[in-house]
PDB file of C-alpha atoms in Angstrom:
ATOM      1  CA  UNK A   1      62.711  81.240  54.466  1.00  0.00           C
ATOM      2  CA  UNK A   2      63.189  79.224  51.690  1.00  0.00           C
ATOM      3  CA  UNK A   3      63.854  80.559  48.257  1.00  0.00           C
ATOM      4  CA  UNK A   4      64.116  78.108  44.545  1.00  0.00           C
ATOM      5  CA  UNK A   5      65.580  78.910  41.775  1.00  0.00           C
ATOM      6  CA  UNK A   6      63.837  81.360  39.908  1.00  0.00           C
ATOM      7  CA  UNK A   7      64.402  85.341  39.289  1.00  0.00           C
ATOM      8  CA  UNK A   8      63.295  87.753  42.713  1.00  0.00           C
ATOM      9  CA  UNK A   9      62.965  91.066  43.859  1.00  0.00           C
ATOM     10  CA  UNK A  10      65.117  91.323  46.433  1.00  0.00           C
ATOM     11  CA  UNK A  11      65.466  95.012  48.713  1.00  0.00           C
ATOM     12  CA  UNK A  12      69.007  96.068  48.931  1.00  0.00           C
ATOM     13  CA  UNK A  13      69.461  98.218  52.295  1.00  0.00           C
ATOM     14  CA  UNK A  14      71.553 100.479  52.791  1.00  0.00           C
ATOM     15  CA  UNK A  15      75.071  99.815  54.523  1.00  0.00           C
ATOM     16  CA  UNK A  16      75.651  95.671  52.405  1.00  0.00           C
ATOM     17  CA  UNK A  17      77.226  95.049  49.259  1.00  0.00           C
ATOM     18  CA  UNK A  18      75.310  94.002  46.391  1.00  0.00           C
ATOM     19  CA  UNK A  19      77.564  90.949  46.441  1.00  0.00           C
ATOM     20  CA  UNK A  20      76.686  90.694  49.872  1.00  0.00           C
ATOM     21  CA  UNK A  21      72.988  89.744  49.533  1.00  0.00           C
ATOM     22  CA  UNK A  22      73.678  87.390  46.918  1.00  0.00           C
ATOM     23  CA  UNK A  23      75.370  85.555  49.302  1.00  0.00           C
ATOM     24  CA  UNK A  24      72.832  85.930  51.108  1.00  0.00           C
ATOM     25  CA  UNK A  25      70.311  84.486  48.815  1.00  0.00           C
ATOM     26  CA  UNK A  26      72.879  81.886  48.304  1.00  0.00           C
ATOM     27  CA  UNK A  27      72.513  80.026  51.637  1.00  0.00           C
ATOM     28  CA  UNK A  28      69.052  81.199  51.859  1.00  0.00           C
ATOM     29  CA  UNK A  29      68.216  78.462  49.010  1.00  0.00           C
ATOM     30  CA  UNK A  30      71.081  76.007  49.462  1.00  0.00           C
ATOM     31  CA  UNK A  31      71.916  77.313  46.081  1.00  0.00           C
ATOM     32  CA  UNK A  32      75.144  78.188  44.488  1.00  0.00           C
ATOM     33  CA  UNK A  33      74.580  79.352  41.265  1.00  0.00           C
ATOM     34  CA  UNK A  34      73.122  82.811  42.122  1.00  0.00           C
ATOM     35  CA  UNK A  35      73.621  86.319  40.171  1.00  0.00           C
ATOM     36  CA  UNK A  36      72.405  89.743  40.729  1.00  0.00           C
ATOM     37  CA  UNK A  37      71.907  92.346  38.197  1.00  0.00           C
ATOM     38  CA  UNK A  38      72.611  96.242  38.513  1.00  0.00           C
ATOM     39  CA  UNK A  39      75.010  96.690  41.356  1.00  0.00           C
ATOM     40  CA  UNK A  40      73.673  99.054  43.833  1.00  0.00           C
ATOM     41  CA  UNK A  41      76.664 100.737  45.626  1.00  0.00           C
ATOM     42  CA  UNK A  42      76.562  99.703  49.019  1.00  0.00           C
ATOM     43  CA  UNK A  43      75.417 103.276  50.760  1.00  0.00           C
ATOM     44  CA  UNK A  44      72.048 102.575  48.269  1.00  0.00           C
ATOM     45  CA  UNK A  45      68.747 100.518  48.683  1.00  0.00           C
ATOM     46  CA  UNK A  46      66.412  99.515  46.816  1.00  0.00           C
ATOM     47  CA  UNK A  47      65.619  97.042  43.749  1.00  0.00           C
ATOM     48  CA  UNK A  48      67.635  94.420  43.040  1.00  0.00           C
ATOM     49  CA  UNK A  49      67.319  91.690  40.723  1.00  0.00           C
ATOM     50  CA  UNK A  50      68.949  87.965  42.018  1.00  0.00           C
ATOM     51  CA  UNK A  51      68.697  85.256  39.466  1.00  0.00           C
ATOM     52  CA  UNK A  52      68.834  81.575  41.404  1.00  0.00           C
ATOM     53  CA  UNK A  53      69.512  78.471  39.273  1.00  0.00           C
ATOM     54  CA  UNK A  54      71.697  78.308  36.254  1.00  0.00           C
ATOM     55  CA  UNK A  55      68.330  78.316  34.131  1.00  0.00           C
ATOM     56  CA  UNK A  56      67.281  82.178  35.738  1.00  0.00           C
ATOM     57  CA  UNK A  57      70.999  83.482  35.843  1.00  0.00           C
ATOM     58  CA  UNK A  58      72.105  83.434  31.850  1.00  0.00           C
ATOM     59  CA  UNK A  59      68.486  85.972  31.998  1.00  0.00           C
ATOM     60  CA  UNK A  60      70.488  88.647  33.718  1.00  0.00           C
ATOM     61  CA  UNK A  61      71.849  90.597  30.701  1.00  0.00           C
ATOM     62  CA  UNK A  62      68.046  91.161  30.011  1.00  0.00           C
ATOM     63  CA  UNK A  63      67.697  93.130  32.957  1.00  0.00           C
ATOM     64  CA  UNK A  64      71.171  95.229  32.701  1.00  0.00           C
ATOM     65  CA  UNK A  65      70.007  96.843  29.661  1.00  0.00           C
ATOM     66  CA  UNK A  66      66.662  98.364  31.514  1.00  0.00           C
ATOM     67  CA  UNK A  67      65.947 101.509  32.370  1.00  0.00           C
ATOM     68  CA  UNK A  68      65.962 102.199  35.621  1.00  0.00           C
ATOM     69  CA  UNK A  69      64.083 104.808  37.674  1.00  0.00           C
ATOM     70  CA  UNK A  70      65.822 105.612  41.179  1.00  0.00           C
ATOM     71  CA  UNK A  71      65.242 108.818  44.128  1.00  0.00           C
ATOM     72  CA  UNK A  72      67.439 110.471  45.623  1.00  0.00           C
ATOM     73  CA  UNK A  73      68.925 113.530  48.049  1.00  0.00           C
ATOM     74  CA  UNK A  74      71.650 115.559  46.239  1.00  0.00           C
ATOM     75  CA  UNK A  75      73.678 117.704  48.978  1.00  0.00           C
ATOM     76  CA  UNK A  76      74.536 120.782  47.239  1.00  0.00           C
ATOM     77  CA  UNK A  77      76.792 123.066  48.775  1.00  0.00           C
ATOM     78  CA  UNK A  78      79.739 120.170  49.211  1.00  0.00           C
ATOM     79  CA  UNK A  79      81.787 117.833  46.879  1.00  0.00           C
ATOM     80  CA  UNK A  80      82.994 114.097  47.755  1.00  0.00           C
ATOM     81  CA  UNK A  81      85.795 113.119  45.912  1.00  0.00           C
ATOM     82  CA  UNK A  82      83.687 109.656  45.679  1.00  0.00           C
ATOM     83  CA  UNK A  83      80.555 111.466  44.584  1.00  0.00           C
ATOM     84  CA  UNK A  84      78.795 110.055  47.199  1.00  0.00           C
ATOM     85  CA  UNK A  85      78.820 110.049  51.290  1.00  0.00           C
ATOM     86  CA  UNK A  86      81.473 107.373  51.846  1.00  0.00           C
ATOM     87  CA  UNK A  87      84.261 109.936  50.633  1.00  0.00           C
ATOM     88  CA  UNK A  88      86.247 112.860  51.464  1.00  0.00           C
ATOM     89  CA  UNK A  89      83.477 115.251  52.245  1.00  0.00           C
ATOM     90  CA  UNK A  90      84.458 119.298  51.199  1.00  0.00           C
ATOM     91  CA  UNK A  91      82.282 122.331  52.045  1.00  0.00           C
ATOM     92  CA  UNK A  92      81.602 124.443  49.269  1.00  0.00           C
ATOM     93  CA  UNK A  93      80.691 128.656  50.272  1.00  0.00           C
ATOM     94  CA  UNK A  94      78.021 129.614  46.939  1.00  0.00           C
ATOM     95  CA  UNK A  95      77.939 132.805  46.287  1.00  0.00           C
ATOM     96  CA  UNK A  96      74.195 132.879  45.920  1.00  0.00           C
ATOM     97  CA  UNK A  97      72.303 129.784  47.199  1.00  0.00           C
ATOM     98  CA  UNK A  98      69.339 129.085  43.721  1.00  0.00           C
ATOM     99  CA  UNK A  99      66.149 129.351  44.381  1.00  0.00           C
ATOM    100  CA  UNK A 100      63.511 126.352  43.277  1.00  0.00           C
ATOM    101  CA  UNK A 101      62.966 128.187  39.845  1.00  0.00           C
ATOM    102  CA  UNK A 102      66.588 128.293  38.705  1.00  0.00           C
ATOM    103  CA  UNK A 103      66.625 124.448  39.835  1.00  0.00           C
ATOM    104  CA  UNK A 104      63.923 123.706  37.715  1.00  0.00           C
ATOM    105  CA  UNK A 105      65.477 125.634  35.040  1.00  0.00           C
ATOM    106  CA  UNK A 106      68.849 123.529  35.479  1.00  0.00           C
ATOM    107  CA  UNK A 107      67.805 120.184  35.659  1.00  0.00           C
ATOM    108  CA  UNK A 108      65.657 120.847  31.857  1.00  0.00           C
ATOM    109  CA  UNK A 109      69.006 120.981  30.758  1.00  0.00           C
ATOM    110  CA  UNK A 110      69.653 117.328  32.008  1.00  0.00           C
ATOM    111  CA  UNK A 111      66.807 115.814  30.266  1.00  0.00           C
ATOM    112  CA  UNK A 112      67.537 113.659  27.335  1.00  0.00           C
ATOM    113  CA  UNK A 113      70.425 112.154  26.098  1.00  0.00           C
ATOM    114  CA  UNK A 114      73.505 113.868  27.260  1.00  0.00           C
ATOM    115  CA  UNK A 115      77.206 113.487  27.604  1.00  0.00           C
ATOM    116  CA  UNK A 116      78.535 111.736  31.492  1.00  0.00           C
ATOM    117  CA  UNK A 117      82.033 111.116  32.536  1.00  0.00           C
ATOM    118  CA  UNK A 118      81.337 107.763  34.853  1.00  0.00           C
ATOM    119  CA  UNK A 119      83.365 108.313  38.220  1.00  0.00           C
ATOM    120  CA  UNK A 120      86.227 107.354  39.054  1.00  0.00           C
ATOM    121  CA  UNK A 121      85.409 104.986  42.514  1.00  0.00           C
ATOM    122  CA  UNK A 122      83.229 102.864  40.240  1.00  0.00           C
ATOM    123  CA  UNK A 123      83.786  99.507  38.706  1.00  0.00           C
ATOM    124  CA  UNK A 124      84.552  99.979  35.186  1.00  0.00           C
ATOM    125  CA  UNK A 125      87.710  98.366  33.806  1.00  0.00           C
ATOM    126  CA  UNK A 126      90.945 100.697  32.377  1.00  0.00           C
ATOM    127  CA  UNK A 127      93.334  98.013  30.954  1.00  0.00           C
ATOM    128  CA  UNK A 128      91.398  94.696  32.605  1.00  0.00           C
ATOM    129  CA  UNK A 129      91.070  96.838  36.430  1.00  0.00           C
ATOM    130  CA  UNK A 130      88.720  98.021  38.204  1.00  0.00           C
ATOM    131  CA  UNK A 131      88.410 102.480  37.864  1.00  0.00           C
ATOM    132  CA  UNK A 132      88.259 102.285  42.027  1.00  0.00           C
ATOM    133  CA  UNK A 133      91.415 100.185  42.561  1.00  0.00           C
ATOM    134  CA  UNK A 134      93.079 102.337  40.576  1.00  0.00           C
ATOM    135  CA  UNK A 135      91.646 106.042  42.196  1.00  0.00           C
ATOM    136  CA  UNK A 136      92.175 104.364  45.925  1.00  0.00           C
ATOM    137  CA  UNK A 137      96.066 104.020  45.123  1.00  0.00           C
ATOM    138  CA  UNK A 138      95.552 107.685  43.885  1.00  0.00           C
ATOM    139  CA  UNK A 139      96.285 107.195  40.372  1.00  0.00           C
ATOM    140  CA  UNK A 140      94.547 109.564  38.557  1.00  0.00           C
ATOM    141  CA  UNK A 141      91.756 108.440  35.862  1.00  0.00           C
ATOM    142  CA  UNK A 142      91.657 109.777  32.322  1.00  0.00           C
ATOM    143  CA  UNK A 143      87.743 108.677  31.986  1.00  0.00           C
ATOM    144  CA  UNK A 144      85.781 109.199  28.808  1.00  0.00           C
ATOM    145  CA  UNK A 145      82.745 110.714  28.283  1.00  0.00           C
ATOM    146  CA  UNK A 146      79.676 108.515  27.450  1.00  0.00           C
ATOM    147  CA  UNK A 147      76.030 108.728  26.025  1.00  0.00           C
ATOM    148  CA  UNK A 148      72.969 108.273  28.332  1.00  0.00           C
ATOM    149  CA  UNK A 149      69.594 108.982  28.192  1.00  0.00           C
ATOM    150  CA  UNK A 150      67.771 110.936  31.292  1.00  0.00           C
ATOM    151  CA  UNK A 151      63.951 110.261  30.207  1.00  0.00           C
ATOM    152  CA  UNK A 152      62.306 112.389  33.018  1.00  0.00           C
ATOM    153  CA  UNK A 153      63.646 114.595  35.568  1.00  0.00           C
ATOM    154  CA  UNK A 154      61.679 116.264  38.150  1.00  0.00           C
ATOM    155  CA  UNK A 155      61.933 118.046  41.969  1.00  0.00           C
ATOM    156  CA  UNK A 156      59.930 116.100  45.079  1.00  0.00           C
ATOM    157  CA  UNK A 157      61.571 118.348  47.438  1.00  0.00           C
ATOM    158  CA  UNK A 158      63.819 121.689  48.040  1.00  0.00           C
ATOM    159  CA  UNK A 159      65.232 122.746  51.159  1.00  0.00           C
ATOM    160  CA  UNK A 160      68.494 123.530  51.248  1.00  0.00           C
ATOM    161  CA  UNK A 161      70.823 122.107  50.755  1.00  0.00           C
ATOM    162  CA  UNK A 162      69.197 119.247  49.989  1.00  0.00           C
ATOM    163  CA  UNK A 163      67.462 118.572  46.423  1.00  0.00           C
ATOM    164  CA  UNK A 164      65.295 115.869  46.471  1.00  0.00           C
ATOM    165  CA  UNK A 165      65.245 114.405  42.488  1.00  0.00           C
ATOM    166  CA  UNK A 166      63.154 111.359  40.885  1.00  0.00           C
ATOM    167  CA  UNK A 167      64.525 110.134  37.722  1.00  0.00           C
ATOM    168  CA  UNK A 168      64.388 107.098  35.237  1.00  0.00           C
ATOM    169  CA  UNK A 169      67.571 106.489  33.274  1.00  0.00           C
ATOM    170  CA  UNK A 170      68.530 104.677  30.392  1.00  0.00           C
ATOM    171  CA  UNK A 171      71.232 102.137  32.018  1.00  0.00           C
ATOM    172  CA  UNK A 172      74.775 102.894  32.253  1.00  0.00           C
ATOM    173  CA  UNK A 173      73.607 106.180  34.435  1.00  0.00           C
ATOM    174  CA  UNK A 174      75.735 106.803  37.005  1.00  0.00           C
ATOM    175  CA  UNK A 175      73.610 108.992  39.665  1.00  0.00           C
ATOM    176  CA  UNK A 176      76.874 110.116  41.458  1.00  0.00           C
ATOM    177  CA  UNK A 177      78.143 111.855  38.026  1.00  0.00           C
ATOM    178  CA  UNK A 178      74.475 113.173  37.820  1.00  0.00           C
ATOM    179  CA  UNK A 179      74.368 114.756  40.901  1.00  0.00           C
ATOM    180  CA  UNK A 180      78.080 116.217  40.765  1.00  0.00           C
ATOM    181  CA  UNK A 181      77.339 117.660  37.868  1.00  0.00           C
ATOM    182  CA  UNK A 182      73.777 119.257  38.710  1.00  0.00           C
ATOM    183  CA  UNK A 183      75.776 121.032  41.835  1.00  0.00           C
ATOM    184  CA  UNK A 184      78.493 121.880  39.332  1.00  0.00           C
ATOM    185  CA  UNK A 185      75.672 123.734  36.889  1.00  0.00           C
ATOM    186  CA  UNK A 186      74.235 125.217  40.164  1.00  0.00           C
ATOM    187  CA  UNK A 187      77.646 126.657  41.059  1.00  0.00           C
ATOM    188  CA  UNK A 188      77.130 125.234  44.861  1.00  0.00           C
ATOM    189  CA  UNK A 189      79.037 121.649  44.051  1.00  0.00           C
ATOM    190  CA  UNK A 190      76.796 118.770  45.248  1.00  0.00           C
ATOM    191  CA  UNK A 191      77.042 115.120  45.749  1.00  0.00           C
ATOM    192  CA  UNK A 192      74.775 111.968  45.862  1.00  0.00           C
ATOM    193  CA  UNK A 193      73.794 112.315  49.882  1.00  0.00           C
ATOM    194  CA  UNK A 194      71.025 109.580  49.494  1.00  0.00           C
ATOM    195  CA  UNK A 195      70.191 106.913  47.071  1.00  0.00           C
ATOM    196  CA  UNK A 196      66.758 104.240  46.337  1.00  0.00           C
ATOM    197  CA  UNK A 197      66.021 102.359  43.367  1.00  0.00           C
ATOM    198  CA  UNK A 198      62.494 102.289  42.953  1.00  0.00           C
ATOM    199  CA  UNK A 199      62.256  99.985  39.708  1.00  0.00           C
ATOM    200  CA  UNK A 200      63.632  98.076  37.233  1.00  0.00           C
ATOM    201  CA  UNK A 201      61.319  97.018  34.560  1.00  0.00           C
ATOM    202  CA  UNK A 202      58.334  95.330  36.264  1.00  0.00           C
ATOM    203  CA  UNK A 203      59.963  95.229  39.591  1.00  0.00           C
ATOM    204  CA  UNK A 204      59.154  98.282  42.146  1.00  0.00           C
ATOM    205  CA  UNK A 205      60.162  98.681  45.393  1.00  0.00           C
ATOM    206  CA  UNK A 206      56.883  98.017  46.373  1.00  0.00           C
ATOM    207  CA  UNK A 207      56.917  94.806  46.145  1.00  0.00           C
ATOM    208  CA  UNK A 208      60.334  93.994  46.824  1.00  0.00           C
ATOM    209  CA  UNK A 209      61.471  91.117  49.256  1.00  0.00           C
ATOM    210  CA  UNK A 210      63.086  91.683  52.627  1.00  0.00           C
ATOM    211  CA  UNK A 211      65.237  89.066  53.647  1.00  0.00           C
TER     212      UNK A 211
END
């Protein structure tokens, strides 16, 4: 496969980091100037916009602010210190397993502009250092809530303990935080078990390029 200068809709599988994918594109293209817009965690998969060549990496900023669409599986009845399957998982014994009707009502609370606290294990900078670097050292972080927008959120499947949703969100929204907050609202606990980014602007997963 030969990649030339341009902007590509790359499919990132679960496992490699977003930076790993950039390295692969760099090797395939033979071009050093390669970058991406919108990091996907290693466990996540889906659309990763990658630019090859100086002319195109300069355009990445406009994609960072675009709305994004995700499919997510939330594991209810359990919590994770990282908010995802890579962390320490703690089982929770909820008094009641919520019915589908209750889940639908709870999800309505998250539609529109909401305040969200970013995960401690994230790349947000705190005094020049990434939050996850501090969190891994056991340092307690006081991350401030910030406003994000959930344009749509709908249930694709619900079978306890798994809740699968599809959501379109504004830039800067953490689906890990959304999963945790939904779990808290349901009084069951919850963490993000699986994440697929299906769309950024005109780029969708059906037309993404597998390396």
